[in-house]
Short mmCIF file of C-alpha atoms in Angstrom, two decimals:
data_model
loop_
_atom_site.label_atom_id
_atom_site.label_comp_id
_atom_site.label_asym_id
_atom_site.label_seq_id
_atom_site.Cartn_x
_atom_site.Cartn_y
_atom_site.Cartn_z
CA UNK A 276 -34.83 -16.01 -8.39
CA UNK A 277 -34.82 -15.55 -4.63
CA UNK A 278 -33.99 -12.22 -3.09
CA UNK A 279 -30.62 -11.86 -1.37
CA UNK A 280 -31.08 -11.50 2.40
CA UNK A 281 -30.12 -8.12 3.83
CA UNK A 282 -27.74 -9.79 6.29
CA UNK A 283 -25.71 -11.24 3.39
CA UNK A 284 -25.48 -7.83 1.73
CA UNK A 285 -24.41 -6.23 5.01
CA UNK A 286 -21.84 -8.97 5.52
CA UNK A 287 -20.31 -8.49 2.08
CA UNK A 288 -20.29 -4.71 2.52
CA UNK A 289 -18.61 -4.94 5.92
CA UNK A 290 -16.04 -7.35 4.44
CA UNK A 291 -15.16 -4.88 1.67
CA UNK A 292 -14.96 -1.98 4.14
CA UNK A 293 -12.73 -4.04 6.45
CA UNK A 294 -10.38 -4.81 3.54
CA UNK A 295 -10.19 -1.12 2.64
CA UNK A 296 -9.44 -0.13 6.24
CA UNK A 297 -6.76 -2.81 6.55
CA UNK A 298 -5.19 -1.66 3.28
CA UNK A 299 -5.07 1.94 4.43
CA UNK A 300 -3.58 0.94 7.79
CA UNK A 301 -0.98 -1.30 6.13
CA UNK A 302 -0.04 1.54 3.78
CA UNK A 303 0.36 3.94 6.70
CA UNK A 304 2.52 1.48 8.65
CA UNK A 305 4.68 0.83 5.58
CA UNK A 306 5.07 4.56 4.98
CA UNK A 307 6.13 5.18 8.58
CA UNK A 308 8.35 2.13 9.11
CA UNK A 309 9.31 1.13 5.56
CA UNK A 310 12.88 2.41 5.74
CA UNK A 311 16.13 0.42 5.68
CA UNK A 312 17.05 -1.25 8.95
CA UNK A 313 20.53 0.28 8.78
CA UNK A 314 20.30 4.09 8.57
CA UNK A 315 23.90 4.33 7.37
CA UNK A 316 23.04 2.25 4.30
CA UNK A 317 23.16 4.20 1.03
CA UNK A 318 19.74 4.66 -0.65
CA UNK A 319 19.25 2.70 -3.86
CA UNK A 320 18.67 5.88 -5.88
CA UNK A 321 22.14 7.12 -4.99
CA UNK A 322 23.83 3.87 -5.99
CA UNK A 323 22.53 4.00 -9.58
CA UNK A 324 25.16 5.56 -11.84
CA UNK A 325 24.00 8.74 -13.52
CA UNK A 326 24.37 9.08 -17.29
CA UNK A 327 27.07 11.58 -18.20
CA UNK A 328 25.87 14.48 -20.27
CA UNK A 329 27.55 14.91 -23.65
CA UNK A 330 29.32 18.22 -24.30
CA UNK A 331 27.62 20.37 -26.88
#
């Protein structure tokens, strides 16, 4: 079987690194700007009814 050229290995490695960097950047952007467009909107966690505790 022929040996894989070093340029192909470097290309695949750079592709994987580029995907990782893009994923990290996308996660950072989502963390910073991933909030509701309307700040007065109630968060979803607050709209879920809480289970009443039974008296003991």
